[in-house]
Short mmCIF file of C-alpha atoms and ligand atoms in Angstrom, two decimals:
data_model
loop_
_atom_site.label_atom_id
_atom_site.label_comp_id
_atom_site.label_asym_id
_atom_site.label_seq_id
_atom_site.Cartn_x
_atom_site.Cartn_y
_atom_site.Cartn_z
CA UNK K 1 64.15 -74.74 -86.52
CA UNK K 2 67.32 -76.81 -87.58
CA UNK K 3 69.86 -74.55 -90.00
CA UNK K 4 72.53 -76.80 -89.66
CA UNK K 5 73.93 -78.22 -92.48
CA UNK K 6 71.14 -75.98 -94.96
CA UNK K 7 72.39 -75.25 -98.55
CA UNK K 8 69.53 -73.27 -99.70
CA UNK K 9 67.07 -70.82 -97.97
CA UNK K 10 64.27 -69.70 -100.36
CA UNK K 11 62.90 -65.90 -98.32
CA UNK K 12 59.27 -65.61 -99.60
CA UNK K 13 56.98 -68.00 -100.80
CA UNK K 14 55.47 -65.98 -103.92
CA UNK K 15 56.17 -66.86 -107.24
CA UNK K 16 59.23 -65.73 -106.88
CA UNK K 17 60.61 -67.97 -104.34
CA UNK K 18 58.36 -71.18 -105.18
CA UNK K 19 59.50 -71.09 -108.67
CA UNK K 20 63.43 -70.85 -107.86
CA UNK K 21 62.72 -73.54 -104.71
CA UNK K 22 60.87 -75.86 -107.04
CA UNK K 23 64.44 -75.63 -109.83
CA UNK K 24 66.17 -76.30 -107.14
CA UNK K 25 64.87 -79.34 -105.82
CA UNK K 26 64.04 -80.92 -109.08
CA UNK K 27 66.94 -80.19 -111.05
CA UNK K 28 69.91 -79.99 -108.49
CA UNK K 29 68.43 -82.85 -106.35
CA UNK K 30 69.11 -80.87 -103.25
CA UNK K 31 66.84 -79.41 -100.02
CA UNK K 32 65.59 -76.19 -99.48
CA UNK K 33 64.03 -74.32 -97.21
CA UNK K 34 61.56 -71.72 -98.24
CA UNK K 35 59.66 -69.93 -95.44
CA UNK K 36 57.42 -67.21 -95.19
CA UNK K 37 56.17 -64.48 -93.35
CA UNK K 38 52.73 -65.10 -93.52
CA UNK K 39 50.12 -68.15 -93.00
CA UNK K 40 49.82 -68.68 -96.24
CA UNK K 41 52.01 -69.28 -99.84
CA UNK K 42 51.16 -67.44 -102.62
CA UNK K 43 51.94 -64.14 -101.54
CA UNK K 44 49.92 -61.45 -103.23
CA UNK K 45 48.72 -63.96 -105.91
CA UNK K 46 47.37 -66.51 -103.28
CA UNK K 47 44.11 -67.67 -103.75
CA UNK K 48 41.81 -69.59 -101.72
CA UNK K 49 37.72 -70.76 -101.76
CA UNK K 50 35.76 -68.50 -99.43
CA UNK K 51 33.88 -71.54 -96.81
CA UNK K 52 30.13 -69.59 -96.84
CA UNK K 53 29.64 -69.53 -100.73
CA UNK K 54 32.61 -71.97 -102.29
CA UNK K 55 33.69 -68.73 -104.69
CA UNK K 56 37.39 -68.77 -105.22
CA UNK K 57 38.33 -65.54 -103.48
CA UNK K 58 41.81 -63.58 -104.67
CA UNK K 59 42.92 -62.21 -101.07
CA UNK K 60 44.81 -59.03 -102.28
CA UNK K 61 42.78 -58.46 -105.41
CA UNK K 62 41.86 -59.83 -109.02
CA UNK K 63 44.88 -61.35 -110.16
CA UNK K 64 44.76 -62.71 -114.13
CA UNK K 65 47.54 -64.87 -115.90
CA UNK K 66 48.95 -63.91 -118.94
CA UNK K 67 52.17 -63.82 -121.12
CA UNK K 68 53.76 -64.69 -124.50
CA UNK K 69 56.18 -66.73 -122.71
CA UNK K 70 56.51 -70.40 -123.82
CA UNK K 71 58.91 -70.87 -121.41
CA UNK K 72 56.80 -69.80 -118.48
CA UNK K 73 53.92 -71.50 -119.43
CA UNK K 74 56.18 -74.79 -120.10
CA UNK K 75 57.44 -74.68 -117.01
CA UNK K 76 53.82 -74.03 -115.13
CA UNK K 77 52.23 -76.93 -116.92
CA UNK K 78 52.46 -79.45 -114.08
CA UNK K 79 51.46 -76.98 -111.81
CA UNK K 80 48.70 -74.89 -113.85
CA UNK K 81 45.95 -75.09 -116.64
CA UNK K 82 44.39 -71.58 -117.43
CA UNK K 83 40.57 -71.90 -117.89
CA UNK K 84 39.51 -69.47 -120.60
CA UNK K 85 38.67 -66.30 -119.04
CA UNK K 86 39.65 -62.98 -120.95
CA UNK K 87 40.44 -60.01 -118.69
CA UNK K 88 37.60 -57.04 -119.93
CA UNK K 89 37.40 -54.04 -117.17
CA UNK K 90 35.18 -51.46 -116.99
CA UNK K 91 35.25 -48.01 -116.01
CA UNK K 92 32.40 -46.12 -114.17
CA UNK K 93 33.08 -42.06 -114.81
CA UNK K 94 30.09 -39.59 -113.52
CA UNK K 95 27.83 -42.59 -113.44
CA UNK K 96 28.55 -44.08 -116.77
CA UNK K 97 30.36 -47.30 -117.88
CA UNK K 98 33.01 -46.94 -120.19
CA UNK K 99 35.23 -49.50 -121.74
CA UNK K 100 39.14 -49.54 -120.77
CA UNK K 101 42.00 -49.75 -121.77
CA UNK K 102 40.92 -46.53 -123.93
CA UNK K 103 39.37 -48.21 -126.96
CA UNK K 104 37.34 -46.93 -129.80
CA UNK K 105 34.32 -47.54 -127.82
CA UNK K 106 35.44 -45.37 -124.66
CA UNK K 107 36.45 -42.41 -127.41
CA UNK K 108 33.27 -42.97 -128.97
CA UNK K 109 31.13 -42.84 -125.99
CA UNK K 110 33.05 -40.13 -124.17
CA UNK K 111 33.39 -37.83 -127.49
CA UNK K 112 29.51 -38.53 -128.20
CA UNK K 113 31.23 -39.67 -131.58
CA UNK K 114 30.51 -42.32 -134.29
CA UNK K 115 34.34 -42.22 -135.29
CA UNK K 116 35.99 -44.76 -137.44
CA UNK K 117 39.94 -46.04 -136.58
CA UNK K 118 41.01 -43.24 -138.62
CA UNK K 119 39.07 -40.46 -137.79
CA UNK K 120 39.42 -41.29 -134.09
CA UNK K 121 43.52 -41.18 -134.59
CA UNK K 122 43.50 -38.11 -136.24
CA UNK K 123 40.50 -36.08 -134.06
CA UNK K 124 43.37 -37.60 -130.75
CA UNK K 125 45.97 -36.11 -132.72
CA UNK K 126 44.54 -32.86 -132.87
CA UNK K 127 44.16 -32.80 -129.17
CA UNK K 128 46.96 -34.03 -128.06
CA UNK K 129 49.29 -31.71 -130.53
CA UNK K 130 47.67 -28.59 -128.84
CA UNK K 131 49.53 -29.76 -125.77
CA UNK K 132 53.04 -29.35 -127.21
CA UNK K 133 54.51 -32.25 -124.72
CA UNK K 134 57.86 -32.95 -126.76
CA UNK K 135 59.97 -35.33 -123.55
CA UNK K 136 56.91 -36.74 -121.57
CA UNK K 137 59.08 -38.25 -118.84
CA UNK K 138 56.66 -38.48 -116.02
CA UNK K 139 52.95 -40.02 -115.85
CA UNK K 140 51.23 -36.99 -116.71
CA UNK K 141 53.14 -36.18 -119.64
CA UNK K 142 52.78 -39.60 -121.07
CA UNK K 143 48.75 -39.69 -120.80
CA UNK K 144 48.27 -36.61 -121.70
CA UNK K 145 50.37 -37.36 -125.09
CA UNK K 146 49.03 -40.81 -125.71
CA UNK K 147 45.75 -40.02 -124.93
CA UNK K 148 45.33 -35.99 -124.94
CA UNK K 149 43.82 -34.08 -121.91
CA UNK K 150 40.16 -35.01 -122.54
CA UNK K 151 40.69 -38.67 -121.87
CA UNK K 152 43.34 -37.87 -119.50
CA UNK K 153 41.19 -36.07 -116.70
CA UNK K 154 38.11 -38.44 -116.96
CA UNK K 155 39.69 -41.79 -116.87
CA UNK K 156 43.49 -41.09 -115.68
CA UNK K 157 43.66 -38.42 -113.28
CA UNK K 158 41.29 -39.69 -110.70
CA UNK K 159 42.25 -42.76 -110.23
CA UNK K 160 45.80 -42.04 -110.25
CA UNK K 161 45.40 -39.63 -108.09
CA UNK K 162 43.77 -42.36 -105.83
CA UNK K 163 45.79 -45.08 -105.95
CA UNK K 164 49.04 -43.00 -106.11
CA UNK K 165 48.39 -40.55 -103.78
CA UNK K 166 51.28 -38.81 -105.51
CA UNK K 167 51.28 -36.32 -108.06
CA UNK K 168 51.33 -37.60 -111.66
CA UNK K 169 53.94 -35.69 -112.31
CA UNK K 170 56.43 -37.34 -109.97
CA UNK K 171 55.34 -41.16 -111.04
CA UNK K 172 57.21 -42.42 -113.75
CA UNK K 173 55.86 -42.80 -117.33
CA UNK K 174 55.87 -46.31 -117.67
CA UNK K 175 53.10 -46.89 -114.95
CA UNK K 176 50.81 -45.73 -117.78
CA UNK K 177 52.19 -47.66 -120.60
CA UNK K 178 50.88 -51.01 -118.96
CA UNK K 179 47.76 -49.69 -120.69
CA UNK K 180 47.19 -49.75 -124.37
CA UNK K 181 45.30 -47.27 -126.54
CA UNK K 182 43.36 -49.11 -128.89
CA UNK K 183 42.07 -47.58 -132.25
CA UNK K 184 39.75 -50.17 -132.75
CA UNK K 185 36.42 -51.69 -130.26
CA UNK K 186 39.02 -55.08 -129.27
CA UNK K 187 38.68 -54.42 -125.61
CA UNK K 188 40.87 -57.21 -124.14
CA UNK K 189 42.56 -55.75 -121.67
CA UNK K 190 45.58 -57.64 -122.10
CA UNK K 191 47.86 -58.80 -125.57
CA UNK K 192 49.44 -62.05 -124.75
CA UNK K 193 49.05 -65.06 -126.41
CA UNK K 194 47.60 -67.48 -123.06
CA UNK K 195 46.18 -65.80 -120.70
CA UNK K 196 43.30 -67.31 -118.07
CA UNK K 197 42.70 -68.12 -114.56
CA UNK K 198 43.67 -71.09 -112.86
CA UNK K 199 41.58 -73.77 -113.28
CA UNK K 200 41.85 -75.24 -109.75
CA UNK K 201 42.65 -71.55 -108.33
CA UNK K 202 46.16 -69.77 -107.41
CA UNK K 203 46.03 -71.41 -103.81
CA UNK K 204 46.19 -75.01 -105.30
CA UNK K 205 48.97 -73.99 -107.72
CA UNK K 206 51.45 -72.47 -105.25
CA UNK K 207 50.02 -76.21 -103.12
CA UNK K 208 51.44 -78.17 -105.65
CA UNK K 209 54.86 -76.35 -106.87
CA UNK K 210 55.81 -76.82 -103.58
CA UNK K 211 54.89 -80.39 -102.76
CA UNK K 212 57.83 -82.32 -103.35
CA UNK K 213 60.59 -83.99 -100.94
CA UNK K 214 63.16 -81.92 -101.13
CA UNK K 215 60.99 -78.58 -99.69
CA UNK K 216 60.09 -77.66 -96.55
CA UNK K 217 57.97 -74.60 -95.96
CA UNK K 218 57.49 -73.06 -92.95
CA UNK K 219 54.85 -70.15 -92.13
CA UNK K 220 55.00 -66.93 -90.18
CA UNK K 221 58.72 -66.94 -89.68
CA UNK K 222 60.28 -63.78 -89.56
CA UNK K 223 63.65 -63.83 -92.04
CA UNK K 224 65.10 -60.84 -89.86
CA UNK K 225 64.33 -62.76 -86.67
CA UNK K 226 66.04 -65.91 -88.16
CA UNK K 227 69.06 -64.01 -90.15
CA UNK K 228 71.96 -64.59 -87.09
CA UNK K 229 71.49 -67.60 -86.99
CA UNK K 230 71.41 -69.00 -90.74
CA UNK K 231 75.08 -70.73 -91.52
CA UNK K 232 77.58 -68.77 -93.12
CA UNK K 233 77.59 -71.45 -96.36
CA UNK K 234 73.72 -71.18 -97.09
CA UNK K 235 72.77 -69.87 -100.36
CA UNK K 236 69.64 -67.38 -100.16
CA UNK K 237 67.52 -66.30 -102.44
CA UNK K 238 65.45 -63.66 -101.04
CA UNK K 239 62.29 -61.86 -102.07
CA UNK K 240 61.52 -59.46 -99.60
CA UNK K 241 61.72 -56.26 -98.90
CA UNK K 242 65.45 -54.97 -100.52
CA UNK K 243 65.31 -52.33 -97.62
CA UNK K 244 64.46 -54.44 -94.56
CA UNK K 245 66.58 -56.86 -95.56
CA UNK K 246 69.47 -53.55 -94.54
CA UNK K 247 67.19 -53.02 -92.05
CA UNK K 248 66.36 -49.74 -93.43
CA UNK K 249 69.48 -48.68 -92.94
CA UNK K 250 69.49 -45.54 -95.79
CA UNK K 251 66.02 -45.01 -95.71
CA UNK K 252 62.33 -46.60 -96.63
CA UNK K 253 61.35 -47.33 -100.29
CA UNK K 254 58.02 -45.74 -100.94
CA UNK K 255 55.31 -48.13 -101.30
CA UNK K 256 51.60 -48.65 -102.01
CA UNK K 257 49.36 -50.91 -100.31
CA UNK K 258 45.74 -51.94 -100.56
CA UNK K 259 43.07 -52.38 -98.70
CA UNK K 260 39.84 -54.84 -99.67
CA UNK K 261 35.94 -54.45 -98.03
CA UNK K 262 34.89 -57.79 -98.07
CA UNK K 263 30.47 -58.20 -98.75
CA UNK K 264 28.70 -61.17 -99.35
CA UNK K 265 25.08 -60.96 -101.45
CA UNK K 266 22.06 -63.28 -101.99
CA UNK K 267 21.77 -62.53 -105.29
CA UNK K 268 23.27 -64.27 -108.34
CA UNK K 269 25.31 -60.75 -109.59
CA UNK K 270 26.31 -57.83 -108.23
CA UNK K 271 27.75 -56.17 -111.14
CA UNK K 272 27.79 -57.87 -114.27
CA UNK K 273 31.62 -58.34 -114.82
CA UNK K 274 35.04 -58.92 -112.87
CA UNK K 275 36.78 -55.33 -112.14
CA UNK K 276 34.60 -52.52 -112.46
CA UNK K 277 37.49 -49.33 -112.06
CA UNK K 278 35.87 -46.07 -110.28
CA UNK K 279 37.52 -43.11 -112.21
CA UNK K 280 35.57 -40.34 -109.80
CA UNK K 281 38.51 -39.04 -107.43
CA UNK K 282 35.86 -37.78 -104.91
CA UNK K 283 34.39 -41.86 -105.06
CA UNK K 284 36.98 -43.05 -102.25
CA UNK K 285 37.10 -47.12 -103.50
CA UNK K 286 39.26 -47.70 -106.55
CA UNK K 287 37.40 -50.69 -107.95
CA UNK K 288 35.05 -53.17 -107.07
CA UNK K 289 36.54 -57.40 -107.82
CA UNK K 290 33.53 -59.83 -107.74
CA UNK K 291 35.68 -63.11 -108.17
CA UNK K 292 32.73 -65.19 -109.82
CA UNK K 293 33.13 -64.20 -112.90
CA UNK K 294 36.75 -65.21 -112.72
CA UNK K 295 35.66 -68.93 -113.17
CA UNK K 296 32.38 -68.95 -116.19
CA UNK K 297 33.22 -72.83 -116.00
CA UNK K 298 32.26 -73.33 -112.37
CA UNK K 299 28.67 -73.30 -111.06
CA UNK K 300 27.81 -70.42 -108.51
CA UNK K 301 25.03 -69.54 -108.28
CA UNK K 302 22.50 -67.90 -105.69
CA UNK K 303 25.21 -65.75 -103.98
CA UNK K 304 28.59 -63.58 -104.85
CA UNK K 305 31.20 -62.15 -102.97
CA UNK K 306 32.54 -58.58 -103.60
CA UNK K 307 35.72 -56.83 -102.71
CA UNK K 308 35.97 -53.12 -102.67
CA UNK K 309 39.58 -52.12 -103.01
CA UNK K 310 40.87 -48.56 -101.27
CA UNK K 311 44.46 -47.51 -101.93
CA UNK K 312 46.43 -46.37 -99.12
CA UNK K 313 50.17 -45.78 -98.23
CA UNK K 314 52.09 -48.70 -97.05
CA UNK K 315 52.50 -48.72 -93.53
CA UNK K 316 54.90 -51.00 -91.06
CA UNK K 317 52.45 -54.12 -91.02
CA UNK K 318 51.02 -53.80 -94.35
CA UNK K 319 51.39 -56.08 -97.70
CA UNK K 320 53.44 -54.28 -100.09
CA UNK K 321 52.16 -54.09 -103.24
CA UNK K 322 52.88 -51.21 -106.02
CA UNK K 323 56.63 -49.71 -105.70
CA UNK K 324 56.06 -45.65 -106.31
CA UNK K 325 59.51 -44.98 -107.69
CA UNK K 326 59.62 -41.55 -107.47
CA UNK K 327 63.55 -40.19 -108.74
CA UNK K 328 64.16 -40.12 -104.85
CA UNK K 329 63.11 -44.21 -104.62
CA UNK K 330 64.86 -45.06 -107.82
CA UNK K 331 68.09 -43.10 -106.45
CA UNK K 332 67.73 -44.89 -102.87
CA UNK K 333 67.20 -48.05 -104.62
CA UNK K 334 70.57 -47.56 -106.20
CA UNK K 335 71.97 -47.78 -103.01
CA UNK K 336 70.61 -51.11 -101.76
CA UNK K 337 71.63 -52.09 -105.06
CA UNK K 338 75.10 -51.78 -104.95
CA UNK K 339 74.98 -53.06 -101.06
CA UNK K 340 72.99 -56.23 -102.79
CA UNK K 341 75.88 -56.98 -105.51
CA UNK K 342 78.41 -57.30 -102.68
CA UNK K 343 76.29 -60.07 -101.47
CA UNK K 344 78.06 -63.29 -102.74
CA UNK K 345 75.29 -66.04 -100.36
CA UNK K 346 72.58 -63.50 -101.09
CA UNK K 347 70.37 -63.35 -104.65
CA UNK K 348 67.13 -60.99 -104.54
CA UNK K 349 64.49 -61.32 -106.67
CA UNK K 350 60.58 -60.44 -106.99
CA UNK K 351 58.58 -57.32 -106.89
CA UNK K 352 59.98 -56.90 -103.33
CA UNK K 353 63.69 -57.41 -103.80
CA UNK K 354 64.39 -56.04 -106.74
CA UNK K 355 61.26 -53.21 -106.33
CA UNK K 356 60.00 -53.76 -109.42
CA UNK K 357 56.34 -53.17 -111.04
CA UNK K 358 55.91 -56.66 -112.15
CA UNK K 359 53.27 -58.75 -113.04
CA UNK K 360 53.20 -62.99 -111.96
CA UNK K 361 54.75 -64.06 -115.52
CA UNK K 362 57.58 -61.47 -115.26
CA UNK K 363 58.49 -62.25 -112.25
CA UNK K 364 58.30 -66.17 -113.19
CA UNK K 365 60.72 -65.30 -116.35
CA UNK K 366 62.72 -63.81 -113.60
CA UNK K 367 63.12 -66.77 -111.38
CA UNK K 368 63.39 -68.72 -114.31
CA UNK K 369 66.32 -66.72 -115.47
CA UNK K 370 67.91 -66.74 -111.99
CA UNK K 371 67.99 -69.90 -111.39
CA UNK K 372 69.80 -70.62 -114.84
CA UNK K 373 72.58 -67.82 -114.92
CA UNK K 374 73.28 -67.45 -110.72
CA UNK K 375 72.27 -70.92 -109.22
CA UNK K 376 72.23 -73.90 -111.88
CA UNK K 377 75.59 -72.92 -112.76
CA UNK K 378 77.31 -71.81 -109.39
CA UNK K 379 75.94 -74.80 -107.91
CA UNK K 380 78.44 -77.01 -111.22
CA UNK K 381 81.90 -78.30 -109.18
N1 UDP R 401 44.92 -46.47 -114.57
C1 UDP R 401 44.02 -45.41 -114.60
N2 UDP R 401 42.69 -45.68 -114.78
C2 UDP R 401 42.22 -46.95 -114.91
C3 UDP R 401 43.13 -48.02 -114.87
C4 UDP R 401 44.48 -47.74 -114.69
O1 UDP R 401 44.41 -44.26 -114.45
O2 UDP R 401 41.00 -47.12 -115.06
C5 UDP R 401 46.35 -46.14 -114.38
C6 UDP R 401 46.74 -46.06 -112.90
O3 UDP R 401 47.71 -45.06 -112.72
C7 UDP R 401 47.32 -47.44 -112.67
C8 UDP R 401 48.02 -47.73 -113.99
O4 UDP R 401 47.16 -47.15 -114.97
O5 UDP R 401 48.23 -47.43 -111.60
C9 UDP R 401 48.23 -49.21 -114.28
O6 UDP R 401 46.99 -49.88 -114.23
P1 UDP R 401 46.87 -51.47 -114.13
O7 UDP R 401 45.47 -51.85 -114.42
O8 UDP R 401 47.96 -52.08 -114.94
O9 UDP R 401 47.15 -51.67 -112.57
P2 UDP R 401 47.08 -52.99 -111.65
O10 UDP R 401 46.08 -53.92 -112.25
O11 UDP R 401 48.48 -53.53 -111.60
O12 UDP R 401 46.64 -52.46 -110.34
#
C-alpha cells in the first residue's frame, strides 16, 4: 500500500470514521484513506442480507436508528431513509412476558395491580423510600431508587448480572439511565423524534457514504502493522481501540463483547417481535434478535432467522462492544487521555477511541462535531 504523499488516514470504518472520511472528501476536496480491520465496513452496525432466506441480518446484534438530531439526520439523507419501525422489547421473567422499559404495564403485571399513573408513582415511592438510597452513584443504587427493589431483582439484576459480569455496584449509574421509567402503558422503547431502520439495510448505507472519488477503503489491514510506516505529515483520525493504539502500554480497558447463535426456521415466526430480553440469570442467553421484524415493509415469509446473544468478556480477537468503566477504567482512561491530547497528527473518536457508551447517532454528532472544530478548520491556510 502507497502512503506517500497521504494527507488523511481515516482508522476504522464505523460510523465514526465513514462519517469524518465522507466531510472530508466532499467538503475539503481532498483523498483519504480509511481502512479497516475487518472484511467488512460498518463495524458493529454493519448489516448485510443472509443468502438462504434474503432477511437482512444485523451481524453483532439488533441495531435501531434514532435521535432528535436534525443535523444528523440532514446529513444521513443521501445516504439513509428510516422505514417506520418503532423499537418495542420484551422481557421474559420466570416464563412470563413483560413489557420494558418499566412501563405501567410491566408494574401492573408484575404487582398483579390495576394501578392508574398516580397510584403507580406513589405505591414506587413507597418502595423505593424504604430503601433510604440518598447518593446512588453506582448501577445498583440508581435502579433500586428509580425503580425500588421489587422491579430491580426481576428485571435488572439478572441481566446485568449477565451481560456485565460485574457487580452492579461497581458499574456506573448511567448504564441504567439509558432506560426510562414510564408512568404510563407508551412502551416505545426509545424518545426521539425519527427513529427507524434503514430502508435498504445498514450494509448499503455504510456502501454508499463511502462511494465517492476521493476514498479508498481497504479491508483487513492492521493500523498497528501499518503505523511505522504512515508519513510523519498525515492527519489521522482514529477509532480504535485508545489502548492498542499505546499498545497497551498502562494497562487494558475493560471491555464487553458478545457472542450471537445463529438458527434458521421453516416457519413464518419464531417469536412474535424483534428483541425478546431474558431477565432469568440462571437462563445463560441474554436475548433472542429475529431481524424480520426489523423490516414490516419487506415480504418474508416462510422462514426467519434468529440470533441468540451470550455476553462474555472481551478477549484478544474479539469485537469490542460495551466499555465497563469501572473507577479503575475511567482512571486508566485518564491516562491514555492525556497521552491522546499530546497527539497533534492524531484525533480519536468513536465508542473505541474515546471508550464511550454510545449509540450510532451520538457517535455521528460526534464525527460531525470533529470534523467542524479539529479538521474543517485546521485544514483553513
Ligand atoms: N437492562 C436490564 N434489563 C433489560 C434491559 C436492560 O437490566 O431488560 C440494563 C442492562 O444493565 C443494560 C442496560 O440496562 O446493560 C442498558 O440497556 P440497553 O437496552 O440500552 O442496552 P443495549 O441495547 O445497548 O445493549
Amino acid at each position: 500500500m502507497d502512503l506517500q504523499g497521504l494527507k488523511f488516514l481515516v482508522v476504522g470504518a464505523g460510523f465514526y470514521g465513514s462519517v469524518i472520511a465522507r466531510k472530508i472528501a466532499e467538503e475539503l476536496e481532498e483523498n483519504v484513506l480509511v481502512i479497516d480491520q475487518r472484511m467488512h465496513i460498518g463495524g458493529n452496525s454493519y448489516s448485510e442480507i443472509d443468502p438462504q432466506t434474503g432477511i437482512e441480518v444485523h451481524t453483532c446484534g439488533s441495531h435501531i436508528f434514532h435521535t432528535s438530531n436534525s443535523k444528523v439526520m440532514g446529513f444521513l439523507k443521501p445516504f439513509m431513509s428510516l422505514n417506520g419501525y418503532r423499537h418495542r422489547v420484551l422481557t421474559c421473567y420466570r416464563n412470563q412476558i413483560y413489557s420494558m422499559p418499566i412501563n405501567l404495564m410491566t408494574i401492573n403485571s408484575f404487582f398483579k395491580k390495576n394501578f392508574s399513573p398516580e397510584e403507580a408513582q406513589s405505591f414506587l415511592r413507597g418502595l423505593i423510600q424504604r430503601e433510604k438510597i440518598t447518593n446512588p452513584a453506582n448501577l445498583e443504587d440508581k435502579a433500586v431508587s428509580l425503580i425500588g427493589r421489587e422491579l430491580y431483582e426481576a428485571f435488572i439484576k439478572g441481566y446485568t448480572a449477565k451481560q456485565w459480569q460485574t457487580s452492579p455496584r461497581e458499574l456506573p449509574a448511567d448504564i441504567i439511565t439509558r432506560l426510562p421509567v414510564r408512568y404510563s402503558y407508551s412502551d416505545r422503547y426509545f424518545s426521539d423524534v425519527y427513529e427507524g431502520i434503514p430502508l435498504e439495510g445498514y450494509g448499503r448505507v455504510f456502501k454508499k457514504m463511502l462511494k465517492h472519488p476521493l476514498i479508498s477503503l481497504q479491508l483487513g489491514v492492521d493500523f498497528m502493522q501499518l503505523k511505522s510506516r504512515i508519513p510523519a505529515d498525515t492527519r489521522i483520525v482514529y477509532s480504535g481501540p485508545i489502548d492498542r493504539f499505546y499498545n497497551y502500554r498502562m494497562g487494558r480497558l475493560g471491555w464487553r463483547s458478545a457472542r450471537f447463535e445463529k438458527e434458521c426456521f421453516e416457519k413464518d415466526d419464531f417469536q412474535g417481535t424483534s428483541v425478546m430480553n431474558y431477565a432469568d440469570e440462571e437462563i445463560p442467553h441474554l436475548r433472542i434478535h429475529e431481524f424480520k421484524h426489523f423490516h414490516p415493509e419487506r415480504q418474508y415469509s416462510g422462514r426467519t432467522i434468529i440470533f441468540k446473544e451470550y455476553a462474555k468478556s472481551a478477549t484478544e480477537n474479539d469485537a469490542l462492544y460495551y466499555p465497563v468503566n469501572t473507577e479503575n477504567d475511567k482512571k486508566l482512561f485518564k491516562k491514555y487521555e492525556r497521552l491522546a491530547e499530546k497527539e497533534n497528527k492524531v484525533l480519536f473518536g468513536g465508542r473505541l477511541g474515546k471508550y464511550v457508551y454510545a449509540d450510532m447517532h451520538q457517535v455521528i454528532e460526534m464525527a460531525l462535531h470533529t470534523f467542524e472544530t479539529k479538521i474543517r478548520n485546521k485544514n483553513e491556510p
